[in-house]
PDB file of C-alpha atoms in Angstrom:
ATOM      1  CA  ILE V   1     -17.873   4.749  13.495  1.00  0.00           C
ATOM      2  CA  GLY V   2     -19.587   7.775  11.979  1.00  0.00           C
ATOM      3  CA  LEU V   3     -16.670   8.403   9.626  1.00  0.00           C
ATOM      4  CA  LEU V   4     -16.668   4.747   8.570  1.00  0.00           C
ATOM      5  CA  VAL V   5     -20.362   4.925   7.726  1.00  0.00           C
ATOM      6  CA  LEU V   6     -19.743   8.161   5.857  1.00  0.00           C
ATOM      7  CA  GLN V   7     -17.033   6.422   3.796  1.00  0.00           C
ATOM      8  CA  SER V   8     -19.800   4.219   2.354  1.00  0.00           C
ATOM      9  CA  CYS V   9     -20.882   7.196   0.259  1.00  0.00           C
ATOM     10  CA  SER V  10     -17.944   6.488  -2.067  1.00  0.00           C
ATOM     11  CA  SER V  11     -19.488   3.120  -2.915  1.00  0.00           C
ATOM     12  CA  PHE V  12     -22.757   4.774  -3.878  1.00  0.00           C
ATOM     13  CA  ILE V  13     -20.966   7.302  -6.075  1.00  0.00           C
ATOM     14  CA  LEU V  14     -18.969   4.574  -7.830  1.00  0.00           C
ATOM     15  CA  SER V  15     -22.089   2.458  -8.257  1.00  0.00           C
ATOM     16  CA  ASP V  16     -23.929   5.387  -9.861  1.00  0.00           C
ATOM     17  CA  ASN V  17     -21.027   5.798 -12.306  1.00  0.00           C
ATOM     18  CA  GLU V  18     -20.529   2.107 -13.085  1.00  0.00           C
ATOM     19  CA  GLY V  19     -21.083   2.535 -16.833  1.00  0.00           C
ATOM     20  CA  LEU V  20     -18.547   5.349 -17.074  1.00  0.00           C
ATOM     21  CA  ILE V  21     -16.013   3.291 -15.137  1.00  0.00           C
ATOM     22  CA  GLN V  22     -16.569   0.249 -17.351  1.00  0.00           C
ATOM     23  CA  ARG V  23     -16.005   2.348 -20.475  1.00  0.00           C
ATOM     24  CA  HIS V  24     -12.978   4.076 -18.922  1.00  0.00           C
ATOM     25  CA  PRO V  25     -11.398   1.607 -16.478  1.00  0.00           C
ATOM     26  CA  SER V  26      -8.298   3.780 -16.116  1.00  0.00           C
ATOM     27  CA  ILE V  27     -10.364   5.907 -13.714  1.00  0.00           C
ATOM     28  CA  VAL V  28     -10.252   3.061 -11.201  1.00  0.00           C
ATOM     29  CA  TYR V  29      -6.548   2.409 -11.774  1.00  0.00           C
ATOM     30  CA  PHE V  30      -5.720   5.885 -10.493  1.00  0.00           C
ATOM     31  CA  LEU V  31      -8.513   6.381  -7.978  1.00  0.00           C
ATOM     32  CA  THR V  32      -6.320   5.726  -4.946  1.00  0.00           C
ATOM     33  CA  MET V  33      -3.692   8.142  -6.271  1.00  0.00           C
ATOM     34  CA  LEU V  34      -6.353  10.806  -6.731  1.00  0.00           C
ATOM     35  CA  VAL V  35      -8.140  10.547  -3.400  1.00  0.00           C
ATOM     36  CA  GLY V  36      -4.890   9.855  -1.552  1.00  0.00           C
ATOM     37  CA  ALA V  37      -3.333  13.043  -2.906  1.00  0.00           C
ATOM     38  CA  GLY V  38      -6.402  14.978  -1.822  1.00  0.00           C
ATOM     39  CA  GLY V  39      -6.486  13.498   1.657  1.00  0.00           C
ATOM     40  CA  ASN V  40      -2.778  14.090   2.203  1.00  0.00           C
ATOM     41  CA  ALA V  41      -2.830  17.657   0.871  1.00  0.00           C
ATOM     42  CA  GLY V  42      -5.898  18.535   2.926  1.00  0.00           C
ATOM     43  CA  ASN V  43      -4.482  16.979   6.070  1.00  0.00           C
ATOM     44  CA  GLN V  44      -1.164  18.828   5.742  1.00  0.00           C
ATOM     45  CA  SER V  45      -2.986  22.107   5.262  1.00  0.00           C
ATOM     46  CA  ALA V  46      -5.210  21.412   8.267  1.00  0.00           C
ATOM     47  CA  VAL V  47      -2.203  20.565  10.440  1.00  0.00           C
ATOM     48  CA  ARG V  48      -0.509  23.877   9.536  1.00  0.00           C
ATOM     49  CA  ILE V  49      -3.610  25.808  10.591  1.00  0.00           C
ATOM     50  CA  ILE V  50      -4.190  23.701  13.732  1.00  0.00           C
ATOM     51  CA  ARG V  51      -0.584  24.302  14.775  1.00  0.00           C
ATOM     52  CA  GLY V  52      -0.978  28.029  14.146  1.00  0.00           C
ATOM     53  CA  LEU V  53      -4.106  28.092  16.289  1.00  0.00           C
ATOM     54  CA  ALA V  54      -2.347  26.167  19.047  1.00  0.00           C
ATOM     55  CA  THR V  55       0.717  28.437  19.067  1.00  0.00           C
ATOM     56  CA  GLY V  56      -1.342  31.615  18.796  1.00  0.00           C
ATOM     57  CA  SER V  57       0.168  32.715  15.485  1.00  0.00           C
ATOM     58  CA  ILE V  58      -3.279  32.407  13.899  1.00  0.00           C
ATOM     59  CA  THR V  59      -5.900  34.599  15.492  1.00  0.00           C
ATOM     60  CA  SER V  60      -9.167  36.078  14.302  1.00  0.00           C
ATOM     61  CA  THR V  61      -7.203  39.041  12.934  1.00  0.00           C
ATOM     62  CA  THR V  62      -4.491  37.007  11.155  1.00  0.00           C
ATOM     63  CA  GLN V  63      -6.585  34.106   9.855  1.00  0.00           C
ATOM     64  CA  TRP V  64      -7.302  35.802   6.512  1.00  0.00           C
ATOM     65  CA  GLN V  65      -3.568  36.215   5.874  1.00  0.00           C
ATOM     66  CA  PHE V  66      -3.075  32.528   6.481  1.00  0.00           C
ATOM     67  CA  LEU V  67      -6.027  31.569   4.284  1.00  0.00           C
ATOM     68  CA  LYS V  68      -4.688  33.717   1.430  1.00  0.00           C
ATOM     69  CA  ARG V  69      -1.312  32.013   1.798  1.00  0.00           C
ATOM     70  CA  GLU V  70      -2.997  28.591   1.725  1.00  0.00           C
ATOM     71  CA  VAL V  71      -4.900  29.476  -1.466  1.00  0.00           C
ATOM     72  CA  LYS V  72      -1.593  30.450  -3.111  1.00  0.00           C
ATOM     73  CA  MET V  73      -0.111  27.225  -1.789  1.00  0.00           C
ATOM     74  CA  ALA V  74      -3.080  25.302  -3.210  1.00  0.00           C
ATOM     75  CA  VAL V  75      -2.382  26.711  -6.682  1.00  0.00           C
ATOM     76  CA  LEU V  76       1.300  25.787  -6.501  1.00  0.00           C
ATOM     77  CA  ILE V  77       0.817  22.330  -4.994  1.00  0.00           C
ATOM     78  CA  SER V  78      -2.048  21.370  -7.311  1.00  0.00           C
ATOM     79  CA  THR V  79      -0.041  22.517 -10.346  1.00  0.00           C
ATOM     80  CA  LEU V  80       3.032  20.542  -9.321  1.00  0.00           C
ATOM     81  CA  ILE V  81       1.133  17.391  -8.360  1.00  0.00           C
ATOM     82  CA  THR V  82      -0.949  17.583 -11.535  1.00  0.00           C
ATOM     83  CA  ALA V  83       2.169  17.774 -13.719  1.00  0.00           C
ATOM     84  CA  VAL V  84       3.720  14.758 -11.990  1.00  0.00           C
ATOM     85  CA  GLY V  85       0.390  12.902 -12.036  1.00  0.00           C
ATOM     86  CA  PHE V  86      -0.073  13.607 -15.750  1.00  0.00           C
ATOM     87  CA  VAL V  87       3.313  12.064 -16.555  1.00  0.00           C
ATOM     88  CA  ARG V  88       2.605   9.078 -14.300  1.00  0.00           C
ATOM     89  CA  VAL V  89      -0.781   8.389 -15.912  1.00  0.00           C
ATOM     90  CA  LEU V  90       0.609   8.864 -19.421  1.00  0.00           C
ATOM     91  CA  LEU V  91       3.549   6.534 -18.773  1.00  0.00           C
ATOM     92  CA  PHE V  92       1.089   3.907 -17.580  1.00  0.00           C
ATOM     93  CA  GLY V  93      -0.157   3.802 -21.186  1.00  0.00           C
ATOM     94  CA  THR V  94      -3.486   5.510 -20.629  1.00  0.00           C
ATOM     95  CA  ASP V  95      -5.337   7.127 -23.552  1.00  0.00           C
ATOM     96  CA  MET V  96      -4.593  10.844 -23.810  1.00  0.00           C
ATOM     97  CA  VAL V  97      -8.240  11.793 -23.246  1.00  0.00           C
ATOM     98  CA  ASP V  98      -8.434   9.696 -20.073  1.00  0.00           C
ATOM     99  CA  THR V  99      -5.053  11.102 -18.970  1.00  0.00           C
ATOM    100  CA  ILE V 100      -6.340  14.651 -19.338  1.00  0.00           C
ATOM    101  CA  ALA V 101      -9.552  13.869 -17.431  1.00  0.00           C
ATOM    102  CA  ILE V 102      -7.647  12.174 -14.600  1.00  0.00           C
ATOM    103  CA  SER V 103      -5.181  15.074 -14.444  1.00  0.00           C
ATOM    104  CA  VAL V 104      -7.925  17.722 -14.346  1.00  0.00           C
ATOM    105  CA  ALA V 105      -9.619  15.765 -11.555  1.00  0.00           C
ATOM    106  CA  LEU V 106      -6.308  15.545  -9.682  1.00  0.00           C
ATOM    107  CA  CYS V 107      -5.810  19.297  -9.958  1.00  0.00           C
ATOM    108  CA  ALA V 108      -9.315  20.027  -8.675  1.00  0.00           C
ATOM    109  CA  ILE V 109      -9.056  17.520  -5.837  1.00  0.00           C
ATOM    110  CA  VAL V 110      -5.721  18.814  -4.548  1.00  0.00           C
ATOM    111  CA  PHE V 111      -6.718  22.481  -4.837  1.00  0.00           C
ATOM    112  CA  ILE V 112     -10.026  21.935  -3.043  1.00  0.00           C
ATOM    113  CA  SER V 113      -8.326  19.759  -0.412  1.00  0.00           C
ATOM    114  CA  VAL V 114      -5.746  22.367   0.516  1.00  0.00           C
ATOM    115  CA  VAL V 115      -8.341  25.138   0.749  1.00  0.00           C
ATOM    116  CA  ALA V 116     -10.817  22.958   2.662  1.00  0.00           C
ATOM    117  CA  GLY V 117      -8.057  21.659   4.928  1.00  0.00           C
ATOM    118  CA  ALA V 118      -7.106  25.217   5.842  1.00  0.00           C
ATOM    119  CA  SER V 119     -10.710  26.333   6.305  1.00  0.00           C
ATOM    120  CA  LEU V 120     -12.092  23.462   8.372  1.00  0.00           C
ATOM    121  CA  PRO V 121     -10.003  24.043  11.532  1.00  0.00           C
ATOM    122  CA  LEU V 122     -10.976  27.722  11.470  1.00  0.00           C
ATOM    123  CA  ILE V 123     -14.643  26.823  11.087  1.00  0.00           C
ATOM    124  CA  LEU V 124     -14.444  24.338  13.956  1.00  0.00           C
ATOM    125  CA  GLU V 125     -12.627  26.895  16.120  1.00  0.00           C
ATOM    126  CA  ARG V 126     -15.316  29.482  15.396  1.00  0.00           C
ATOM    127  CA  MET V 127     -17.970  26.945  16.447  1.00  0.00           C
ATOM    128  CA  ASP V 128     -16.094  26.387  19.730  1.00  0.00           C
ATOM    129  CA  LEU V 129     -15.154  22.850  18.705  1.00  0.00           C
ATOM    130  CA  ASP V 130     -11.676  21.356  18.871  1.00  0.00           C
ATOM    131  CA  ALA V 131      -9.899  22.331  15.638  1.00  0.00           C
ATOM    132  CA  ALA V 132      -7.720  19.203  15.940  1.00  0.00           C
ATOM    133  CA  HIS V 133     -10.669  17.129  14.681  1.00  0.00           C
ATOM    134  CA  ALA V 134     -10.213  18.752  11.282  1.00  0.00           C
ATOM    135  CA  SER V 135      -7.242  16.601  10.279  1.00  0.00           C
ATOM    136  CA  THR V 136      -9.067  13.257  10.355  1.00  0.00           C
ATOM    137  CA  THR V 137     -12.334  14.749   9.147  1.00  0.00           C
ATOM    138  CA  ILE V 138     -10.746  16.380   6.089  1.00  0.00           C
ATOM    139  CA  GLN V 139      -9.294  13.064   4.938  1.00  0.00           C
ATOM    140  CA  VAL V 140     -12.673  11.343   4.980  1.00  0.00           C
ATOM    141  CA  VAL V 141     -14.458  14.318   3.448  1.00  0.00           C
ATOM    142  CA  MET V 142     -11.876  14.534   0.663  1.00  0.00           C
ATOM    143  CA  ASP V 143     -11.965  10.788   0.043  1.00  0.00           C
ATOM    144  CA  ILE V 144     -15.676  11.059  -0.664  1.00  0.00           C
ATOM    145  CA  SER V 145     -15.382  14.398  -2.455  1.00  0.00           C
ATOM    146  CA  GLY V 146     -12.440  13.075  -4.450  1.00  0.00           C
ATOM    147  CA  VAL V 147     -14.448  10.139  -5.764  1.00  0.00           C
ATOM    148  CA  LEU V 148     -17.286  12.514  -6.632  1.00  0.00           C
ATOM    149  CA  ILE V 149     -14.920  14.967  -8.363  1.00  0.00           C
ATOM    150  CA  VAL V 150     -13.218  12.187 -10.358  1.00  0.00           C
ATOM    151  CA  CYS V 151     -16.553  10.845 -11.565  1.00  0.00           C
ATOM    152  CA  ALA V 152     -17.978  14.304 -12.342  1.00  0.00           C
ATOM    153  CA  VAL V 153     -14.881  15.524 -14.205  1.00  0.00           C
ATOM    154  CA  SER V 154     -14.539  12.228 -16.079  1.00  0.00           C
ATOM    155  CA  ALA V 155     -18.196  12.233 -17.091  1.00  0.00           C
ATOM    156  CA  LEU V 156     -17.936  15.840 -18.243  1.00  0.00           C
ATOM    157  CA  LEU V 157     -14.675  15.487 -20.190  1.00  0.00           C
ATOM    158  CA  LEU V 158     -15.037  11.924 -21.447  1.00  0.00           C
ATOM    159  CA  GLU V 159     -18.721  11.642 -22.288  1.00  0.00           C
ATOM    160  CA  GLY V 160     -20.411  14.952 -21.500  1.00  0.00           C
ATOM    161  CA  PRO V 161     -20.815  18.321 -23.175  1.00  0.00           C
ATOM    162  CA  LEU V 162     -17.095  19.084 -22.830  1.00  0.00           C
ATOM    163  CA  SER V 163     -16.063  15.714 -24.263  1.00  0.00           C
ATOM    164  CA  LEU V 164     -12.525  15.684 -25.598  1.00  0.00           C
ATOM    165  CA  ASP V 165     -13.226  12.708 -27.888  1.00  0.00           C
ATOM    166  CA  HIS V 166     -14.092  14.993 -30.786  1.00  0.00           C
ATOM    167  CA  LEU V 167     -10.541  16.339 -30.887  1.00  0.00           C
ATOM    168  CA  PRO V 168      -8.767  14.177 -33.492  1.00  0.00           C
ATOM    169  CA  LEU V 169      -5.328  14.391 -31.894  1.00  0.00           C
ATOM    170  CA  LEU V 170      -6.645  13.248 -28.531  1.00  0.00           C
ATOM    171  CA  ALA V 171      -9.321  10.732 -29.451  1.00  0.00           C
ATOM    172  CA  SER V 172      -7.201   7.613 -29.568  1.00  0.00           C
ATOM    173  CA  THR V 173      -3.700   8.682 -28.608  1.00  0.00           C
ATOM    174  CA  VAL V 174      -1.874   6.049 -26.584  1.00  0.00           C
ATOM    175  CA  VAL V 175       1.743   6.105 -25.493  1.00  0.00           C
ATOM    176  CA  PRO V 176       3.825   3.958 -27.882  1.00  0.00           C
ATOM    177  CA  GLY V 177       4.694   0.542 -26.492  1.00  0.00           C
ATOM    178  CA  SER V 178       1.702   0.485 -24.150  1.00  0.00           C
ATOM    179  CA  VAL V 179      -0.912  -2.206 -24.078  1.00  0.00           C
TER     180      VAL V 179
END
């Protein structure tokens, strides 16, 4: 029940960013892709660490090796998923500026998810709590964090100080044949 209540935070984040979402509705079109990718990536990373803890291959002396490997994995996975996500969003007919913002958010979400998913079981283990709880917890945490990251990145790149709208080639580029 606690995780369900915590999920309500996403509604508050979306409500606070209602104007941004109304001006850039494509954010909502890809929101499930974004948070879903984060939850899945974080969960898979957590499961690898939980399994390592259970089998004894991850110990207090080897955990840093595994974390370094997961950070490298986070770079590779976030790069690959971002490239595929960029093409998917672009083919949907989304403005180039919105496509870039969504893709940057996707990259950040997946990278953070993998690193957080690897770290959470180790943190729980250190606190003498069952590391297996990390897999469900990371999905909820990344759902909320993902919504926050999408809104923050979109606000920054679409309407904030790093706005891409001033770049003439990006301002109103839409894939030909799109609506």
